[in-house]
Short mmCIF file of C-alpha atoms in Angstrom, two decimals:
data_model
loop_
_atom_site.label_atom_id
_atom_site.label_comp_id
_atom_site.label_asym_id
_atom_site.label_seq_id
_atom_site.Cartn_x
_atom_site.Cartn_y
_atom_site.Cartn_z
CA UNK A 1 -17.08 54.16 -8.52
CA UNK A 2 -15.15 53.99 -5.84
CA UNK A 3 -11.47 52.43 -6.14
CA UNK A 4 -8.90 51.18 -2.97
CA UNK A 5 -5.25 50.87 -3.75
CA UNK A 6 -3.31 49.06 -1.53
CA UNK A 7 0.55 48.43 -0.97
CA UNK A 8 2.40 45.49 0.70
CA UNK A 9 5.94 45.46 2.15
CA UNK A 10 7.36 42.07 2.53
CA UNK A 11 11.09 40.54 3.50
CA UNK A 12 11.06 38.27 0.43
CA UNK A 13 13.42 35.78 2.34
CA UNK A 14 11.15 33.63 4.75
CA UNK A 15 12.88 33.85 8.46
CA UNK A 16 14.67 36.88 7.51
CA UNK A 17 16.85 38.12 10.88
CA UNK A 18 19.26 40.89 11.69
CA UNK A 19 21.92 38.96 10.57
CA UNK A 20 21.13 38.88 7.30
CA UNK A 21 20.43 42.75 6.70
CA UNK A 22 22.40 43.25 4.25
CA UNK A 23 20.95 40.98 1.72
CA UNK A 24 18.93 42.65 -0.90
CA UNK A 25 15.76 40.68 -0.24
CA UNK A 26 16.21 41.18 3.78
CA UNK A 27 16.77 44.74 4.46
CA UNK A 28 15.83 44.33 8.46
CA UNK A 29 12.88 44.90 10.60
CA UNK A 30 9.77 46.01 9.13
CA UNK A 31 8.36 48.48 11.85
CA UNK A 32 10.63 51.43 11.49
CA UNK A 33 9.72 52.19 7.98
CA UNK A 34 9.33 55.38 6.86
CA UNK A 35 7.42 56.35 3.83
CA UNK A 36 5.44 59.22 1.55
CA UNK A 37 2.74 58.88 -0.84
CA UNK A 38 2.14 61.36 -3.50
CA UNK A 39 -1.13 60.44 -5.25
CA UNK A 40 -2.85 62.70 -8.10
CA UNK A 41 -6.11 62.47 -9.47
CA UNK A 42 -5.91 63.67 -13.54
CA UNK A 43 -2.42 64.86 -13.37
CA UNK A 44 -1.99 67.85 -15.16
CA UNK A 45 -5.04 69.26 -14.20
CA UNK A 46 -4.02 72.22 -11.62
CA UNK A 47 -8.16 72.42 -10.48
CA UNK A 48 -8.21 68.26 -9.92
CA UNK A 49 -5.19 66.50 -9.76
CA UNK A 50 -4.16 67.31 -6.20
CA UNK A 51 -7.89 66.53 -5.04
CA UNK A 52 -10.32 63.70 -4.08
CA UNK A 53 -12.62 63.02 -6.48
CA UNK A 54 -15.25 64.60 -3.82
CA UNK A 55 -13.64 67.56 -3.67
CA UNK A 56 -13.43 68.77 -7.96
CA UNK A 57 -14.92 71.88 -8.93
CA UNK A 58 -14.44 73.74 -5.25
CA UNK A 59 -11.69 75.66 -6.32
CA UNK A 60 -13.65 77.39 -8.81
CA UNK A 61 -16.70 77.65 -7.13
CA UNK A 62 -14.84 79.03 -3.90
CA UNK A 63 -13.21 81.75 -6.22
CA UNK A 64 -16.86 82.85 -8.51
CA UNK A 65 -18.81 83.48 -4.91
CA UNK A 66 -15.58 85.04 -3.11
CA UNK A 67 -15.78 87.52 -5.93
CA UNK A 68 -19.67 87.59 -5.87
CA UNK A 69 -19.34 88.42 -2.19
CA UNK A 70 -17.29 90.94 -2.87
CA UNK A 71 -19.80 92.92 -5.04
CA UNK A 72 -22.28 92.14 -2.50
CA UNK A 73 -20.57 93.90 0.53
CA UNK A 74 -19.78 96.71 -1.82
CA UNK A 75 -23.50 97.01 -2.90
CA UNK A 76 -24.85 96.52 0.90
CA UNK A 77 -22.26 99.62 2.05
CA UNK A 78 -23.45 101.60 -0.54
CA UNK A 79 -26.90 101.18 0.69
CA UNK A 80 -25.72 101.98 3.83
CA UNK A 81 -24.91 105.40 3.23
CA UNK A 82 -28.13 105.78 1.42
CA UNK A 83 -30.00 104.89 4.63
CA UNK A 84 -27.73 107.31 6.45
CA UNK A 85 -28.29 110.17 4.14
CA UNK A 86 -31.53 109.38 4.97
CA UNK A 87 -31.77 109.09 8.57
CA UNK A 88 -32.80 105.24 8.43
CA UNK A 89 -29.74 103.08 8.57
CA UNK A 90 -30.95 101.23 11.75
CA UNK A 91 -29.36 98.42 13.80
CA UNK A 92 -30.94 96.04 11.68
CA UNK A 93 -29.13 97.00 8.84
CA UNK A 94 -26.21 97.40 10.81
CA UNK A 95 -26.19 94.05 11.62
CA UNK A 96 -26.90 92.80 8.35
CA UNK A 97 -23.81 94.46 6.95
CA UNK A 98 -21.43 93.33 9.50
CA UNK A 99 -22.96 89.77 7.85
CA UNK A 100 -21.95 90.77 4.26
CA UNK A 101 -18.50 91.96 5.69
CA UNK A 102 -17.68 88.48 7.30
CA UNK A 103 -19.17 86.82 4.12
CA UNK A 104 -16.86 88.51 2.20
CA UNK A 105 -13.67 88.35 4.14
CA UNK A 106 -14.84 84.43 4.89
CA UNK A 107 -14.84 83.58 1.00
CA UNK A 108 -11.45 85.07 -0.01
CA UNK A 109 -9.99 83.30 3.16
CA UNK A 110 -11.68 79.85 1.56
CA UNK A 111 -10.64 80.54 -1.90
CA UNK A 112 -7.10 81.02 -0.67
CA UNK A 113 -7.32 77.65 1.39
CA UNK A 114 -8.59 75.93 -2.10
CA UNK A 115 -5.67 77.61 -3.99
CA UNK A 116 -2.93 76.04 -1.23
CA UNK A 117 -4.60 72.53 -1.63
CA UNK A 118 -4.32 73.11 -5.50
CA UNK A 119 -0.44 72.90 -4.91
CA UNK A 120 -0.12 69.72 -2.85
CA UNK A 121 0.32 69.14 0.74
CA UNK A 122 -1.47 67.26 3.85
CA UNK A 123 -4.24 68.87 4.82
CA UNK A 124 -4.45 66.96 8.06
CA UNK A 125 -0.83 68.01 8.49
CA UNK A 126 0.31 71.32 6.49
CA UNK A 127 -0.29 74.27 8.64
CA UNK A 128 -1.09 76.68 6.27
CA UNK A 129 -3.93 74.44 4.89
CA UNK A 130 -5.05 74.35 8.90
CA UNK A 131 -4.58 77.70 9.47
CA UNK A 132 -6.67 78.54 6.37
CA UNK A 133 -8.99 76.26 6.84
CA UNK A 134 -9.79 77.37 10.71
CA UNK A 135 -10.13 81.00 10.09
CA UNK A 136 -12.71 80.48 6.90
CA UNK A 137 -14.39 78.03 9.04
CA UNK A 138 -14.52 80.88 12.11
CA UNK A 139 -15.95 83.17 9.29
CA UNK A 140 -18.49 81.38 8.39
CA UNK A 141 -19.86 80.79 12.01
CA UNK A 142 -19.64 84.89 11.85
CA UNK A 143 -21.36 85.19 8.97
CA UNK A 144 -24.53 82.74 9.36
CA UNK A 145 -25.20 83.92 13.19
CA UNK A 146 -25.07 87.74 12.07
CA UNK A 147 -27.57 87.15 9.54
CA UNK A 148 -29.96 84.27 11.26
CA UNK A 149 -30.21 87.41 14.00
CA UNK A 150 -30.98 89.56 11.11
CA UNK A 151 -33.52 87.87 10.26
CA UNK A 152 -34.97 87.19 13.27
CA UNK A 153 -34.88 90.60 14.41
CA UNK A 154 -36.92 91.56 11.00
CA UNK A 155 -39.31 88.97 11.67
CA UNK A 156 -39.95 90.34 15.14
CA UNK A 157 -40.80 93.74 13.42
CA UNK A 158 -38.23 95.31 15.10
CA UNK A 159 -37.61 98.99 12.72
CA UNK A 160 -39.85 97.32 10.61
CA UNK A 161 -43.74 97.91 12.79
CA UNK A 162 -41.75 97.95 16.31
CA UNK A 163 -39.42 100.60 17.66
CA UNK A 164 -38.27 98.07 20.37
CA UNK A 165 -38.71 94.30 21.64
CA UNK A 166 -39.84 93.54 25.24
CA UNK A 167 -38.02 92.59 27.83
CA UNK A 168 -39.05 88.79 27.98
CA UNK A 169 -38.60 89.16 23.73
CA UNK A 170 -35.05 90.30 23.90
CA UNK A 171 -34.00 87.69 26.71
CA UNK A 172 -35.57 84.93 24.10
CA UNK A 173 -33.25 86.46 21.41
CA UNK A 174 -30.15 86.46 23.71
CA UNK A 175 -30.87 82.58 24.77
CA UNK A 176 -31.39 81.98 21.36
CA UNK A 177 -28.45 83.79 19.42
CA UNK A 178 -25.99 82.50 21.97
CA UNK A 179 -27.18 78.42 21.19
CA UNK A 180 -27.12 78.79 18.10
CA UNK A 181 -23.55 80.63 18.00
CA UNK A 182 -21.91 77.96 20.12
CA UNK A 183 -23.86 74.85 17.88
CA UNK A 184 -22.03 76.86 14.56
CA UNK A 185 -18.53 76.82 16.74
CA UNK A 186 -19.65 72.91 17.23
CA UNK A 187 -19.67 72.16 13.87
CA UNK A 188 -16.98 73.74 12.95
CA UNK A 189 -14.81 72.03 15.56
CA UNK A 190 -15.49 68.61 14.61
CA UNK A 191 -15.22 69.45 11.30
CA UNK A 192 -11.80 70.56 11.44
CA UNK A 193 -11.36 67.42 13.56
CA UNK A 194 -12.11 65.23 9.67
CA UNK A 195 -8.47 64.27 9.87
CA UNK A 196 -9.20 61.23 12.12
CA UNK A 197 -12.08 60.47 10.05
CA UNK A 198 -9.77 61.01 7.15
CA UNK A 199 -6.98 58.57 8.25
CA UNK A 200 -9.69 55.40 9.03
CA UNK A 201 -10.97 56.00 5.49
CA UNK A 202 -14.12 57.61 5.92
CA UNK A 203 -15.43 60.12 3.16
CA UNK A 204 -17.80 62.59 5.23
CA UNK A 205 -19.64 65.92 5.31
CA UNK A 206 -19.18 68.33 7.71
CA UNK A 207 -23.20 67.59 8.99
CA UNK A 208 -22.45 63.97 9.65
CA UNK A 209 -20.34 64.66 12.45
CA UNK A 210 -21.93 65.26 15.90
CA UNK A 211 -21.93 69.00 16.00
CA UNK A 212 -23.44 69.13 12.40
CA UNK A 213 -26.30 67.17 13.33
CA UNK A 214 -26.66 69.14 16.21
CA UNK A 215 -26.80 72.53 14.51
CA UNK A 216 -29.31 70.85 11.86
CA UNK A 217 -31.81 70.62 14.98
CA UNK A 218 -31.31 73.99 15.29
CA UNK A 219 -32.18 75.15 12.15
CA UNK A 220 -35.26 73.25 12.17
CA UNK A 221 -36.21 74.73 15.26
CA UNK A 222 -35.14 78.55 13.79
CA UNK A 223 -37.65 77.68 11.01
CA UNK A 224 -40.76 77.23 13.25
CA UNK A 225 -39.61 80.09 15.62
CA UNK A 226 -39.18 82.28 11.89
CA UNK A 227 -42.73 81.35 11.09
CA UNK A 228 -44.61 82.04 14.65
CA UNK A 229 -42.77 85.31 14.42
CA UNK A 230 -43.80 85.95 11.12
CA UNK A 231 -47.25 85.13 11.47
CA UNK A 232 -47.69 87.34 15.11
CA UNK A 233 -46.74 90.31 13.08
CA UNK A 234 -48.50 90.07 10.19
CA UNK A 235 -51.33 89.45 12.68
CA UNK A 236 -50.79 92.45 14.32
CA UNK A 237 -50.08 95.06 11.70
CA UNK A 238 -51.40 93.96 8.52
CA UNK A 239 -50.21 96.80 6.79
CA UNK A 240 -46.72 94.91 6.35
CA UNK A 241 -48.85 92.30 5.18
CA UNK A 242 -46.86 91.98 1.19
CA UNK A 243 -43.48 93.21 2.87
CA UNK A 244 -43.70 89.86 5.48
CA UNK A 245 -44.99 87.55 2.94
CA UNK A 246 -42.29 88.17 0.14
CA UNK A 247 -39.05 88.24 3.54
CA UNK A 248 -41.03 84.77 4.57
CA UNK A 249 -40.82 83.10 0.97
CA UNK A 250 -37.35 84.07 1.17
CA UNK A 251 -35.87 83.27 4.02
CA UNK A 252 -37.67 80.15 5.25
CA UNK A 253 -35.34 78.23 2.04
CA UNK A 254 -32.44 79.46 3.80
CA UNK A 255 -33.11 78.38 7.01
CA UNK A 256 -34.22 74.76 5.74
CA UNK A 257 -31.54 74.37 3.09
CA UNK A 258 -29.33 72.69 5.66
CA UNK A 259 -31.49 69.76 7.06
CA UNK A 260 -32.80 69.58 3.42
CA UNK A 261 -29.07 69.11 2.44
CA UNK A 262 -28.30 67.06 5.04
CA UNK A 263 -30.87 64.29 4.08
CA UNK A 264 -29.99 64.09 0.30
CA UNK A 265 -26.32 63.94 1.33
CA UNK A 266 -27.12 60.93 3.36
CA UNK A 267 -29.83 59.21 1.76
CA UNK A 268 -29.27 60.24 -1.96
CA UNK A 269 -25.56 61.58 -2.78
CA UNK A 270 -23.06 58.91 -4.09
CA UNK A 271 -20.13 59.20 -1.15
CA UNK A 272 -17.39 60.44 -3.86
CA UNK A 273 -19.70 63.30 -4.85
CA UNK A 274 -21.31 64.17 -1.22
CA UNK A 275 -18.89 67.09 -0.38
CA UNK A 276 -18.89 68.45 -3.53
CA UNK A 277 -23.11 68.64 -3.22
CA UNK A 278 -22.84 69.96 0.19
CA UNK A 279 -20.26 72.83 -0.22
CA UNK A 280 -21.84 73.88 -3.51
CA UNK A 281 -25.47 74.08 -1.86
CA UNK A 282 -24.00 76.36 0.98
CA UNK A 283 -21.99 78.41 -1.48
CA UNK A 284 -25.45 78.88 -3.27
CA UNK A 285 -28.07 79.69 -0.95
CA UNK A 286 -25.08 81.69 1.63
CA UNK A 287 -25.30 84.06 -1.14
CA UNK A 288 -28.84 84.10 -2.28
CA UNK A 289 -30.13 84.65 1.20
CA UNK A 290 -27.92 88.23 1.37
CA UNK A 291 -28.16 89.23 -1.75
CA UNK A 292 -32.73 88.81 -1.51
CA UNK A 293 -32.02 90.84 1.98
CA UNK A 294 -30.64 93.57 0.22
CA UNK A 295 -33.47 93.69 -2.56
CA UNK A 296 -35.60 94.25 0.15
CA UNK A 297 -34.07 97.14 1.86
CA UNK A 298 -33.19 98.81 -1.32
CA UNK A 299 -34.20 102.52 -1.03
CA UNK A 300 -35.88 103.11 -4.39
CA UNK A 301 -39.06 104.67 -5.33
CA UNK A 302 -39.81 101.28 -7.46
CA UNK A 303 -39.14 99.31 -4.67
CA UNK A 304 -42.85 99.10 -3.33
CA UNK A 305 -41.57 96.14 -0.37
CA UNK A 306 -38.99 98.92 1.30
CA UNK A 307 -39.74 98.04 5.04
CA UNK A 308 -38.06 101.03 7.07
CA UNK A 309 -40.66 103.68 7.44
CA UNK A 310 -38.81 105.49 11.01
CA UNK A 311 -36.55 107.76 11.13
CA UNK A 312 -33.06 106.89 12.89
CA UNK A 313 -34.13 110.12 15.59
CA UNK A 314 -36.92 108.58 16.25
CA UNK A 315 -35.64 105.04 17.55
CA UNK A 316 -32.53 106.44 19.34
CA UNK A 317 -31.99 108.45 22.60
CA UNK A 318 -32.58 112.02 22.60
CA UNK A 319 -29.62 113.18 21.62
CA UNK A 320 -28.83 110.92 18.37
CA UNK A 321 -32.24 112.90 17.20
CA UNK A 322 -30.82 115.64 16.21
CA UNK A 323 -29.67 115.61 12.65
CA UNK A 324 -26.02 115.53 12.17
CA UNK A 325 -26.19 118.68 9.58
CA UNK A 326 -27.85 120.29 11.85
CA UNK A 327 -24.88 120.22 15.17
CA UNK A 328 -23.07 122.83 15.65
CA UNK A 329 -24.48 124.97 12.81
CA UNK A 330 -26.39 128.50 12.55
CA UNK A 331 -29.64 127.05 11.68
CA UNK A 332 -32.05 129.03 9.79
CA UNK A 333 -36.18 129.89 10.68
CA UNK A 334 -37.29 126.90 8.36
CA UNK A 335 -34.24 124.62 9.92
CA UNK A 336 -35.15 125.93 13.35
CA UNK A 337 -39.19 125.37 13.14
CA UNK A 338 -38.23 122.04 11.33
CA UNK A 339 -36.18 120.80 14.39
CA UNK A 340 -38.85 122.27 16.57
CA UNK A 341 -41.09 119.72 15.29
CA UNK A 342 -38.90 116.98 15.76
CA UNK A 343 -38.39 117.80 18.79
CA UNK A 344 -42.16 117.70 20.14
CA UNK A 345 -42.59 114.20 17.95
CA UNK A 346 -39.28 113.29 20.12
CA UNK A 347 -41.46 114.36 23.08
CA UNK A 348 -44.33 112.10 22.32
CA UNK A 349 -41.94 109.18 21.33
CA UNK A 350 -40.16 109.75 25.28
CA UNK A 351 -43.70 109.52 26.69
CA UNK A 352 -44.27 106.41 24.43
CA UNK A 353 -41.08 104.78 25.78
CA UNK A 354 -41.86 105.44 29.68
CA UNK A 355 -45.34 103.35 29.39
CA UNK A 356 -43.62 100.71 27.65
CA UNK A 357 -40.46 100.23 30.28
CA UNK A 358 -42.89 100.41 33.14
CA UNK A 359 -44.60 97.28 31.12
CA UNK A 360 -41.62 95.92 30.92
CA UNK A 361 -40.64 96.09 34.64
CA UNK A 362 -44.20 95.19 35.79
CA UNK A 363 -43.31 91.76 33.27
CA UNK A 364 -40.27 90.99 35.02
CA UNK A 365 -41.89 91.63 38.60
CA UNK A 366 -44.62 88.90 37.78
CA UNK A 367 -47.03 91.06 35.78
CA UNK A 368 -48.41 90.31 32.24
CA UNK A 369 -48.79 92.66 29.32
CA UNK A 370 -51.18 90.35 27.54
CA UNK A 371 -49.57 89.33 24.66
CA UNK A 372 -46.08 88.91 24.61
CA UNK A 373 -43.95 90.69 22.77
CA UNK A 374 -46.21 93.10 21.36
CA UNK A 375 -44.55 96.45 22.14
CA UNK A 376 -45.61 99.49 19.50
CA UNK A 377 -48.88 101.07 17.90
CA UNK A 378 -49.60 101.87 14.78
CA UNK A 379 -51.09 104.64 16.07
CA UNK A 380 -47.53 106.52 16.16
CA UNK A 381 -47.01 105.69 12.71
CA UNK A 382 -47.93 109.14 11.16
CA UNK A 383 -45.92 111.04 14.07
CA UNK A 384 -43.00 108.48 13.34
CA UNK A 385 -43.01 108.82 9.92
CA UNK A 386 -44.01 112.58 9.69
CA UNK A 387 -41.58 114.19 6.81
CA UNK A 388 -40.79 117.95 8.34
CA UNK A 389 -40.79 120.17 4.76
CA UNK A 390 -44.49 118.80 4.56
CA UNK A 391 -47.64 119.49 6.25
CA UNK A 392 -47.49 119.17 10.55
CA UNK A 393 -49.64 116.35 11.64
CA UNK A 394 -50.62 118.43 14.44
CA UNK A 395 -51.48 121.80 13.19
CA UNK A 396 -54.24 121.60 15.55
CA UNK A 397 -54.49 122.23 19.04
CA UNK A 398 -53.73 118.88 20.66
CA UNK A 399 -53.75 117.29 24.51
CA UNK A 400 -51.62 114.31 24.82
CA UNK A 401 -52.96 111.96 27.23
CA UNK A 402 -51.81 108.33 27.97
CA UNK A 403 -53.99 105.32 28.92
CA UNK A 404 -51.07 102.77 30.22
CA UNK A 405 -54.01 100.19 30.74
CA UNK A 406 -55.23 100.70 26.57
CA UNK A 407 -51.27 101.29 25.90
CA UNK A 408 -52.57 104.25 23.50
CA UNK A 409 -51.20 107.59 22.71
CA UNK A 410 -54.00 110.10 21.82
#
């Protein structure tokens, strides 16, 4: 329950005055006091006794997941070169480890903030505890708008079923990535700003302040935009059909966990135990989200759900196709005819590419494509995905001809 302790400093002699200072029960004027309070909860207790009772069991949550995320960026960068090895470590995945690496960094900056508090101080007052707290804070804003563009670039298809978005698709990503960005920076100002909250002795969680309820808007809104872009994909190549339903189950939690928090905090949570609920829900599903993410994108022949099936030469430019082992060496006849063929898939993919930007610019001058966002055809699938040391697709004779009004490659 909650407790109030209160003190009272009194003149004991009624009509005390200057004059009589020096008396023991009249020491002077009242208003020039100067005082500091040193209160401990379970003293003794180096994980409790310099905390509020809403606040126990942080410090060793913070260091378990700053630890976890630890193994996690380690395991996502040694993906990473697997994908590179293997030509497929695309911006997606680029982006997604940039997530892992501010996850990481973010929790051994929190943990260390947690350890400082352990050893006393004002938090509204103590700079280290400020500076701490500000840059784990700026880390986390880092790390949740890295990863909500992660997955909204998956759920677009892009690398998965697209090699690019349209023009009208990536200005929607832009507005949206940069809203939600500045909402995260939001909350995190006015959460750093609890000290005035803190000193007219209200016990509050970072989503109760304007900011936070701001940003929970936004997730709600992220969760509808996840599952229209979801379902347009799916609808379009059903082949991903098992890969999008397993990222959906996922990832939808994630998104929702915050206005899902944010209601039991309010409506459900005794106050003394509301921050402990809150941070230990974000530590949870912060690290559950990344850690599913790279299940997904594991390259492993029992991993039936691995998405990427381009090669890295064939989303680039022209030059980034040819294979790194391949520049600046004395190639041999199989490395030559090998390159050969990438080269005339490269060809077909350019061709591809000049249809779809003149789509694009008829868009922004007024046109329509049809349906929006749909940019890439299965149809280049088997070129895409065509594996050199095994049989040419095209062993045949072949005339490539392009229908801009059917958007088809034949």
């Amino acid at each position: 329950r909650m407790r109030w302790i209160y003190f009272v400093v009194s003149n004991c002699i009624p009509g005390c005055s200057a004059g009589l200072s020096s008396s023991r029960f009249c020491e002077g004027p009242l208003s020039d006091i100067e005082y500091k309070l040193v209160m401990k909860n379970n003293e003794g207790n180096g994980f409790e006794d310099e905390f509020s009772a809403d606040e126990f069991g942080i410090l060793m949550l913070s260091s378990v997941f700053a630890f976890l995320h630890y193994g996690l960026f380690m395991a996502v960068t040694y993906v990473a070169f697997k994908l590179q090895k293997k030509d497929q470590l695309h911006h997606t995945v680029s982006v997604y480890w940039a997530s892992t690496c501010f996850g990481m960094v973010g929790g051994f900056v929190k943990y260390q903030y947690w350890v400082a508090a352990s050893r006393g101080g004002d938090p509204a007052k103590d700079a280290d505890l400020l500076q701490y707290r500000s840059i784990s804070g700026l880390l986390d804003v880092f790390t949740n708008s890295t990863f909500m563009l992660t997955l909204i670039f998956f759920a677009k298809g892009w690398t998965v079923v697209r090699r690019k978005i349209s023009a009208m698709g990536r200005s929607k990503i832009a507005v949206y990535a940069s809203t939600y960005f500045y909402l995260s920076l939001l909350t995190h100002i006015h959460d750093n700003g609890w000290s005035r909250s803190a000193q007219s002795g209200l016990v509050i969680h970072k989503y109760e302040t304007v900011g936070g309820r701001l940003f929970v808007w936004t997730r709600v809104v992220s969760s509808i935009w996840f599952t229209y872009a979801n379902y347009t994909t799916i609808r379009k190549y059903p082949s991903k059909r098992q890969f999008y339903g397993v990222f959906y189950a996922c990832f939808l939690p994630w998104i929702l966990f915050v206005p899902f928090v944010s209601i039991l905090a309010d409506n459900t949570f005794e106050l003394w135990r509301r921050e402990l609920y809150v941070t230990s829900c974000e530590f949870v599903f912060n690290f559950l989200a990344p850690f599913m993410m790279l299940a997904l994108i594991w390259p492993s022949k029992f991993n039936a759900r691995f998405p990427f099936h381009l090669k890295q030469y064939s989303q680039g430019n022209l030059a980034n196709r040819v294979p790194e082992k391949f520049r600046g060496a004395r190639w041999s006849i199989e490395e030559t005819s090998n390159h050969a063929k990438k080269l005339a898939v490269s060809i077909r993919v350019g061709l591809h590419e000049m249809s779809q930007e003149s789509e694009d610019l008829a868009l922004l001058m007024g046109g329509s494509s049809g349906e929006d966002d749909v940019v890439g055809d299965e149809e280049l699938e088997v070129a895409l995905n065509w594996d050199p040391t095994g049989p040419h697709p095209f062993e045949q004779d072949h005339t490539l001809t392009f229908d801009t009004r059917a958007r088809r490659v034949t």
